[in-house]
Short mmCIF file of C-alpha atoms and ligand atoms in Angstrom, two decimals:
data_model
loop_
_atom_site.label_atom_id
_atom_site.label_comp_id
_atom_site.label_asym_id
_atom_site.label_seq_id
_atom_site.Cartn_x
_atom_site.Cartn_y
_atom_site.Cartn_z
CA UNK G 1 114.42 61.16 49.70
CA UNK G 2 111.51 60.78 52.26
CA UNK G 3 112.50 59.07 55.86
CA UNK G 4 111.56 55.44 54.82
CA UNK G 5 113.78 55.46 51.53
CA UNK G 6 116.65 56.48 53.56
CA UNK G 7 116.12 54.04 56.29
CA UNK G 8 116.69 51.72 53.54
CA UNK G 9 119.60 53.31 51.70
CA UNK G 10 121.20 55.87 53.41
CA UNK G 11 124.89 55.27 53.98
CA UNK G 12 124.97 52.00 52.24
CA UNK G 13 126.19 51.39 48.54
CA UNK G 14 126.55 48.00 46.89
CA UNK G 15 129.98 46.59 47.87
CA UNK G 16 132.40 47.68 44.92
CA UNK G 17 134.45 44.56 44.66
CA UNK G 18 131.42 41.95 44.74
CA UNK G 19 128.28 43.84 44.28
CA UNK G 20 126.86 42.58 47.63
CA UNK G 21 123.66 44.80 48.63
CA UNK G 22 123.96 43.99 52.40
CA UNK G 23 127.18 45.85 53.30
CA UNK G 24 129.93 43.40 54.16
CA UNK G 25 131.05 42.90 57.87
CA UNK G 26 134.60 43.66 57.71
CA UNK G 27 135.72 41.93 60.79
CA UNK G 28 139.50 42.93 60.90
CA UNK G 29 141.19 44.66 62.99
CA UNK G 30 143.82 46.51 60.64
CA UNK G 31 144.22 47.49 57.17
CA UNK G 32 147.20 46.83 54.71
CA UNK G 33 148.80 50.11 53.81
CA UNK G 34 149.36 50.35 49.73
CA UNK G 35 152.68 51.88 50.47
CA UNK G 36 155.10 53.59 52.71
CA UNK G 37 153.02 56.54 54.26
CA UNK G 38 150.11 55.32 52.17
CA UNK G 39 147.17 54.28 54.10
CA UNK G 40 144.05 53.12 52.38
CA UNK G 41 140.79 54.85 53.54
CA UNK G 42 140.86 52.98 56.66
CA UNK G 43 144.16 52.00 58.74
CA UNK G 44 143.07 50.52 62.26
CA UNK G 45 139.61 49.32 63.22
CA UNK G 46 139.52 51.55 66.67
CA UNK G 47 139.82 54.81 64.64
CA UNK G 48 137.47 53.38 61.69
CA UNK G 49 135.88 50.65 60.12
CA UNK G 50 134.05 50.26 56.90
CA UNK G 51 130.95 48.58 58.33
CA UNK G 52 130.92 51.09 61.20
CA UNK G 53 131.36 54.04 58.83
CA UNK G 54 128.52 52.84 56.81
CA UNK G 55 126.35 52.96 59.90
CA UNK G 56 127.20 55.93 61.16
CA UNK G 57 126.68 57.90 57.87
CA UNK G 58 123.17 56.13 57.52
CA UNK G 59 122.59 57.64 61.04
CA UNK G 60 124.10 61.09 60.40
CA UNK G 61 121.62 61.43 57.50
CA UNK G 62 118.49 60.06 59.48
CA UNK G 63 119.12 62.61 62.28
CA UNK G 64 119.78 65.27 60.05
CA UNK G 65 123.17 65.99 61.27
CA UNK G 66 126.70 66.33 60.19
CA UNK G 67 128.32 63.31 61.31
CA UNK G 68 127.33 60.06 63.16
CA UNK G 69 129.62 58.15 65.31
CA UNK G 70 128.99 54.46 66.76
CA UNK G 71 129.66 53.14 70.17
CA UNK G 72 130.00 50.01 71.69
CA UNK G 73 126.83 51.09 74.03
CA UNK G 74 124.54 53.78 74.94
CA UNK G 75 126.65 54.12 78.08
CA UNK G 76 130.00 54.57 76.00
CA UNK G 77 128.31 57.13 73.66
CA UNK G 78 126.99 59.24 76.75
CA UNK G 79 130.36 58.72 78.81
CA UNK G 80 132.19 59.76 75.55
CA UNK G 81 130.28 62.96 75.05
CA UNK G 82 130.79 63.98 78.40
CA UNK G 83 134.29 64.00 77.91
CA UNK G 84 134.13 66.94 76.04
CA UNK G 85 133.93 68.73 79.22
CA UNK G 86 136.56 69.19 81.89
CA UNK G 87 137.02 69.45 85.73
CA UNK G 88 135.02 72.45 86.71
CA UNK G 89 132.91 72.72 84.14
CA UNK G 90 128.74 72.45 85.63
CA UNK G 91 125.93 70.23 83.51
CA UNK G 92 122.18 71.13 83.83
CA UNK G 93 120.37 67.43 83.39
CA UNK G 94 116.71 66.56 83.27
CA UNK G 95 115.91 64.95 86.63
CA UNK G 96 114.13 61.77 85.12
CA UNK G 97 116.62 60.23 82.85
CA UNK G 98 118.12 56.94 82.09
CA UNK G 99 119.33 55.07 85.21
CA UNK G 100 122.73 54.41 83.89
CA UNK G 101 122.99 58.00 82.55
CA UNK G 102 122.01 58.74 86.09
CA UNK G 103 124.75 57.28 87.73
CA UNK G 104 127.23 58.27 85.53
CA UNK G 105 126.29 61.89 86.58
CA UNK G 106 125.82 61.28 90.03
CA UNK G 107 128.34 59.05 91.21
CA UNK G 108 131.45 58.87 88.72
CA UNK G 109 131.74 62.17 87.06
CA UNK G 110 131.57 64.21 90.19
CA UNK G 111 134.97 62.50 91.23
CA UNK G 112 136.52 64.38 88.19
CA UNK G 113 135.42 67.57 88.99
CA UNK G 114 132.06 67.87 87.09
CA UNK G 115 129.00 69.11 88.79
CA UNK G 116 125.29 68.38 87.86
CA UNK G 117 122.35 70.04 88.62
CA UNK G 118 119.14 67.79 88.31
CA UNK G 119 115.85 69.56 87.40
CA UNK G 120 112.56 68.70 85.49
CA UNK G 121 113.08 70.28 81.99
CA UNK G 122 109.52 71.30 81.79
CA UNK G 123 109.72 74.70 83.13
CA UNK G 124 111.87 77.44 81.49
CA UNK G 125 112.49 79.64 84.69
CA UNK G 126 113.43 76.18 86.46
CA UNK G 127 116.16 75.94 83.78
CA UNK G 128 117.05 79.54 83.71
CA UNK G 129 117.67 79.04 87.63
CA UNK G 130 119.80 76.19 87.18
CA UNK G 131 122.02 77.64 84.85
CA UNK G 132 125.50 78.95 86.57
CA UNK G 133 128.53 80.89 85.08
CA UNK G 134 130.40 77.34 84.43
CA UNK G 135 127.50 75.64 82.76
CA UNK G 136 128.68 74.09 79.90
CA UNK G 137 126.10 71.60 79.19
CA UNK G 138 122.45 70.91 79.24
CA UNK G 139 121.32 67.10 79.11
CA UNK G 140 117.82 66.18 78.08
CA UNK G 141 116.08 63.29 77.40
CA UNK G 142 112.66 63.13 75.93
CA UNK G 143 110.31 61.39 76.34
CA UNK G 144 112.05 60.48 79.47
CA UNK G 145 112.97 57.16 81.01
CA UNK G 146 110.55 55.93 82.77
CA UNK G 147 108.13 58.72 83.12
CA UNK G 148 107.75 59.69 79.49
CA UNK G 149 108.12 63.76 80.40
CA UNK G 150 108.32 65.77 77.41
CA UNK G 151 110.91 68.18 77.30
CA UNK G 152 110.26 71.22 74.72
CA UNK G 153 113.90 71.19 72.77
CA UNK G 154 113.40 74.39 71.20
CA UNK G 155 113.14 76.07 74.43
CA UNK G 156 116.41 74.04 75.65
CA UNK G 157 118.55 75.54 73.09
CA UNK G 158 116.79 78.83 73.21
CA UNK G 159 117.86 79.06 76.82
CA UNK G 160 121.08 77.80 76.21
CA UNK G 161 121.64 80.73 73.42
CA UNK G 162 120.47 83.30 75.08
CA UNK G 163 122.85 82.48 78.16
CA UNK G 164 125.75 83.52 75.86
CA UNK G 165 128.25 81.12 77.82
CA UNK G 166 128.75 78.18 75.21
CA UNK G 167 126.57 75.66 76.64
CA UNK G 168 126.08 72.57 74.36
CA UNK G 169 122.56 71.03 74.34
CA UNK G 170 122.38 67.40 74.14
CA UNK G 171 119.34 65.44 73.51
CA UNK G 172 119.05 61.70 74.02
CA UNK G 173 116.82 60.62 71.65
CA UNK G 174 116.67 56.68 72.30
CA UNK G 175 112.96 56.52 72.90
CA UNK G 176 111.41 58.78 70.19
CA UNK G 177 114.29 57.80 67.59
CA UNK G 178 114.97 60.01 64.45
CA UNK G 179 111.41 58.64 63.00
CA UNK G 180 109.50 60.64 65.46
CA UNK G 181 111.99 63.26 66.48
CA UNK G 182 114.88 65.18 65.10
CA UNK G 183 116.51 67.13 67.97
CA UNK G 184 118.88 68.80 65.34
CA UNK G 185 115.43 70.57 63.67
CA UNK G 186 114.76 72.33 67.30
CA UNK G 187 118.15 73.72 67.46
CA UNK G 188 120.17 70.91 69.73
CA UNK G 189 123.83 70.47 69.08
CA UNK G 190 124.28 66.75 69.96
CA UNK G 191 122.08 63.67 69.52
CA UNK G 192 122.91 60.68 71.43
CA UNK G 193 121.16 57.45 71.24
CA UNK G 194 121.43 53.77 72.98
CA UNK G 195 121.17 52.05 69.61
CA UNK G 196 120.69 48.76 71.70
CA UNK G 197 116.65 50.02 71.73
CA UNK G 198 114.78 50.65 68.57
CA UNK G 199 117.29 51.61 66.14
CA UNK G 200 118.59 47.92 66.21
CA UNK G 201 115.18 46.82 67.29
CA UNK G 202 115.86 43.20 67.60
CA UNK G 203 117.38 42.80 70.94
CA UNK G 204 120.16 41.16 70.18
CA UNK G 205 123.08 44.02 70.46
CA UNK G 206 124.32 46.66 72.71
CA UNK G 207 125.56 49.84 70.87
CA UNK G 208 125.04 53.52 71.07
CA UNK G 209 125.50 56.43 68.98
CA UNK G 210 126.29 60.11 68.67
CA UNK G 211 125.46 62.52 65.81
CA UNK G 212 127.18 65.85 65.31
CA UNK G 213 126.03 69.50 64.03
CA UNK G 214 129.25 71.02 63.23
CA UNK G 215 132.94 69.79 61.96
CA UNK G 216 134.18 71.18 65.15
CA UNK G 217 131.86 68.62 67.04
CA UNK G 218 132.63 65.82 64.87
CA UNK G 219 136.50 66.32 65.23
CA UNK G 220 136.30 66.46 68.98
CA UNK G 221 133.71 63.37 69.18
CA UNK G 222 136.10 61.08 66.88
CA UNK G 223 139.23 62.25 68.64
CA UNK G 224 137.57 61.20 72.12
CA UNK G 225 136.21 57.82 70.31
CA UNK G 226 139.69 56.91 69.24
CA UNK G 227 141.13 58.07 72.21
CA UNK G 228 139.06 56.40 74.99
CA UNK G 229 138.47 53.36 72.46
CA UNK G 230 134.75 53.45 72.98
CA UNK G 231 133.85 52.35 69.33
CA UNK G 232 131.40 49.90 68.01
CA UNK G 233 132.46 46.59 66.43
CA UNK G 234 132.02 45.57 63.05
CA UNK G 235 129.38 42.80 63.76
CA UNK G 236 127.39 45.04 65.84
CA UNK G 237 127.48 47.69 63.32
CA UNK G 238 126.13 45.23 60.53
CA UNK G 239 123.06 44.18 62.83
CA UNK G 240 122.03 47.82 63.56
CA UNK G 241 122.11 49.03 59.78
CA UNK G 242 120.11 46.02 59.06
CA UNK G 243 117.57 47.00 61.89
CA UNK G 244 117.52 50.64 60.38
CA UNK G 245 116.05 49.25 57.05
CA UNK G 246 112.64 48.67 59.03
CA UNK G 247 113.03 51.35 61.50
CA UNK G 248 109.81 53.15 60.13
CA UNK G 249 107.53 49.99 59.91
CA UNK G 250 108.54 49.05 63.47
CA UNK G 251 108.03 52.28 64.98
CA UNK G 252 104.78 52.99 63.45
CA UNK G 253 103.62 49.33 64.90
CA UNK G 254 104.98 50.02 68.34
CA UNK G 255 103.31 53.76 68.58
CA UNK G 256 99.80 52.62 67.49
CA UNK G 257 99.76 49.40 69.65
CA UNK G 258 101.33 51.52 72.61
CA UNK G 259 98.62 54.21 72.36
CA UNK G 260 95.83 51.27 72.29
CA UNK G 261 97.49 49.81 75.56
CA UNK G 262 97.63 53.50 77.08
CA UNK G 263 93.77 53.85 76.38
CA UNK G 264 93.36 50.22 78.01
CA UNK G 265 95.18 51.11 81.33
CA UNK G 266 93.77 54.36 81.29
CA UNK G 267 90.50 53.60 82.00
CA UNK G 268 91.17 50.23 84.09
CA UNK G 269 90.37 50.40 87.68
CA UNK G 270 93.73 48.54 89.00
CA UNK G 271 95.85 51.14 87.75
CA UNK G 272 96.67 54.49 89.11
CA UNK G 273 98.57 57.26 86.79
CA UNK G 274 99.16 56.19 83.12
CA UNK G 275 102.06 57.86 81.64
CA UNK G 276 102.01 58.00 77.73
CA UNK G 277 102.46 61.34 75.89
CA UNK G 278 99.73 60.06 73.36
CA UNK G 279 97.06 60.43 75.77
CA UNK G 280 95.80 63.79 76.10
CA UNK G 281 95.93 63.83 79.86
CA UNK G 282 100.02 63.90 79.50
CA UNK G 283 101.04 67.12 80.95
CA UNK G 284 103.56 67.06 77.74
CA UNK G 285 100.77 66.25 74.71
CA UNK G 286 100.53 69.60 73.28
CA UNK G 287 104.57 69.65 73.33
CA UNK G 288 105.16 66.21 71.99
CA UNK G 289 102.15 66.85 69.31
CA UNK G 290 104.40 69.97 67.92
CA UNK G 291 107.50 68.40 68.47
CA UNK G 292 107.33 64.65 67.30
CA UNK G 293 105.70 62.71 64.54
CA UNK G 294 104.52 59.75 67.26
CA UNK G 295 104.47 58.94 70.52
CA UNK G 296 106.97 56.01 70.81
CA UNK G 297 106.24 52.50 72.10
CA UNK G 298 107.13 52.76 76.16
CA UNK G 299 104.14 53.07 78.26
CA UNK G 300 104.36 53.34 82.32
CA UNK G 301 102.06 53.01 84.72
CA UNK G 302 101.43 53.00 88.55
CA UNK G 303 99.82 49.63 89.77
CA UNK G 304 97.15 49.99 92.25
CA UNK G 305 97.98 46.40 93.89
CA UNK G 306 101.02 44.32 94.39
CA UNK G 307 103.53 44.32 91.83
CA UNK G 308 104.68 40.80 92.34
CA UNK G 309 101.59 38.58 91.22
CA UNK G 310 100.66 41.05 88.14
CA UNK G 311 104.35 40.34 86.92
CA UNK G 312 104.15 36.83 87.51
CA UNK G 313 100.90 36.61 85.76
CA UNK G 314 101.84 37.92 82.41
CA UNK G 315 102.34 35.59 79.78
CA UNK G 316 103.64 37.42 76.46
CA UNK G 317 105.38 40.39 78.17
CA UNK G 318 108.74 39.33 79.63
CA UNK G 319 109.90 40.37 82.53
CA UNK G 320 113.10 41.99 81.41
CA UNK G 321 115.20 45.35 81.46
CA UNK G 322 115.44 47.54 78.14
CA UNK G 323 112.96 48.30 75.49
CA UNK G 324 112.55 48.68 71.65
CA UNK G 325 112.39 45.22 70.68
CA UNK G 326 110.09 42.89 68.69
CA UNK G 327 109.46 41.38 71.83
CA UNK G 328 106.92 43.07 74.34
CA UNK G 329 109.17 43.54 77.73
CA UNK G 330 107.64 44.75 81.31
CA UNK G 331 109.91 45.91 84.24
CA UNK G 332 109.57 47.32 87.73
CA UNK G 333 111.61 50.71 87.68
CA UNK G 334 112.22 50.74 91.16
CA UNK G 335 114.17 47.13 91.30
CA UNK G 336 115.32 46.97 87.73
CA UNK G 337 116.13 50.13 85.17
CA UNK G 338 116.26 52.58 88.06
CA UNK G 339 117.84 50.59 90.94
CA UNK G 340 120.72 52.35 90.39
CA UNK G 341 118.85 55.61 91.65
CA UNK G 342 118.96 56.13 95.62
CA UNK G 343 115.23 56.04 96.79
CA UNK G 344 115.31 59.63 97.57
CA UNK G 345 116.38 60.55 94.01
CA UNK G 346 113.50 58.40 92.59
CA UNK G 347 110.92 60.01 94.75
CA UNK G 348 112.53 63.52 93.65
CA UNK G 349 112.29 62.37 90.05
CA UNK G 350 108.21 60.88 90.77
CA UNK G 351 109.10 57.27 90.43
CA UNK G 352 107.49 55.25 92.67
CA UNK G 353 107.70 51.80 94.02
CA UNK G 354 104.54 50.91 92.08
CA UNK G 355 105.91 51.82 88.45
CA UNK G 356 105.69 49.28 86.02
CA UNK G 357 107.35 50.29 82.61
CA UNK G 358 105.96 48.66 79.36
CA UNK G 359 107.99 48.21 75.99
CA UNK G 360 105.15 47.49 73.60
CA UNK G 361 106.51 44.80 70.88
CA UNK G 362 105.30 43.96 67.56
CA UNK G 363 103.12 41.26 68.62
CA UNK G 364 99.20 41.70 68.02
CA UNK G 365 98.05 44.38 70.20
CA UNK G 366 94.93 42.67 71.23
CA UNK G 367 96.89 40.03 72.12
CA UNK G 368 98.97 42.20 74.86
CA UNK G 369 95.96 43.84 75.85
CA UNK G 370 94.46 40.00 76.84
CA UNK G 371 97.75 39.25 78.56
CA UNK G 372 97.49 42.86 80.38
CA UNK G 373 93.94 42.51 81.17
CA UNK G 374 94.35 38.74 82.83
CA UNK G 375 97.47 40.04 84.96
CA UNK G 376 95.46 42.74 86.35
CA UNK G 377 92.69 40.67 87.64
C1 LIG I 1 119.28 52.01 77.44
C2 LIG I 1 119.53 53.54 77.55
C3 LIG I 1 120.87 54.25 77.66
C4 LIG I 1 121.89 53.25 78.07
O1 LIG I 1 122.47 52.22 76.31
P1 LIG I 1 122.96 51.00 77.02
O2 LIG I 1 122.94 50.56 75.20
O3 LIG I 1 122.44 49.88 77.61
O4 LIG I 1 124.27 51.46 77.33
C5 LIG I 1 120.75 55.67 77.58
N1 LIG I 1 119.76 56.19 77.38
C6 LIG I 1 118.43 55.50 77.46
C7 LIG I 1 117.42 56.48 77.34
C8 LIG I 1 118.41 54.23 77.36
O5 LIG I 1 117.21 53.70 77.52
#
């Protein structure tokens, strides 16, 4: 089956009792046993739940992975994944990552003896140099948040393999979604998502996911999900399942409008640099073209003038964190999504105080461009 067909059907079947075509929301904590020592397929909803299982198999199929696991947030998926490691282990992470991921890596996990090196993953030699004898994981995010840097995932997985020291490669695929990028096809071991964003797509849920590539990783991730209690609830799982049905249509529209907005901003005298992998001037454009089927719906740029008047003048773009929904959003990285990074860390990652990030929604692109045009005047 092709991707659009999978988006509608993967992981779902009509309810065996009623024939309901929409997967029911099994809003229950526990399941009655058939008999002594004879549970049914599910016994307790932290461990597994039928609505969540349906979402999990849909995600595994869409990413081309072995199994999927649904979490209560992107951060809970990421924290759970990091529990694959132990004290004394080292992680190489790309430096331009989601602010909450950075906070977990820089401020929380080092307290438990896990060390991190942050580097720009656009250079093979830099990555090789960052690997230490105790490196066990390489963390990538492509396109990255907020600068839309592109990482060559095939290069990352090759460097990990050549190191001969059991390095797990992880890709946060939140920005691209499996419609545009399948990290597993490029050799990545684990894919993580904030399903809060495009996979759900309607700005009405917080959720996360991990997709594995082997039975061993599946067993480990499920053990951790159950042991840590980081699972997604049934109703949220149902909302994300519903969102998945329209993922291809939404991503196509997000990307087409984002390309138009990026080109408009690129030509505008009140903007400085524009960051969008679909622009041929973007340093990662060629890798993105080879690795992805589309460039996504997030556009960032540096404003020439003051940030506040621009933000206040926008009418269609709402000033809010997050991305990936039908409503277009605008945010100021330094004071909002990336406030959890220190000014120095932001500077090193190239995130300026004039950086604006747009999440291009599903409105008419001409209205979006008009809105930006008026606010830039
Ligand atoms: C939002 C986001 C996260 C965190 O997800 P939550 O659902 O907010 O916990 C992680 N990675 C990326 C790339 C994100 O955009």
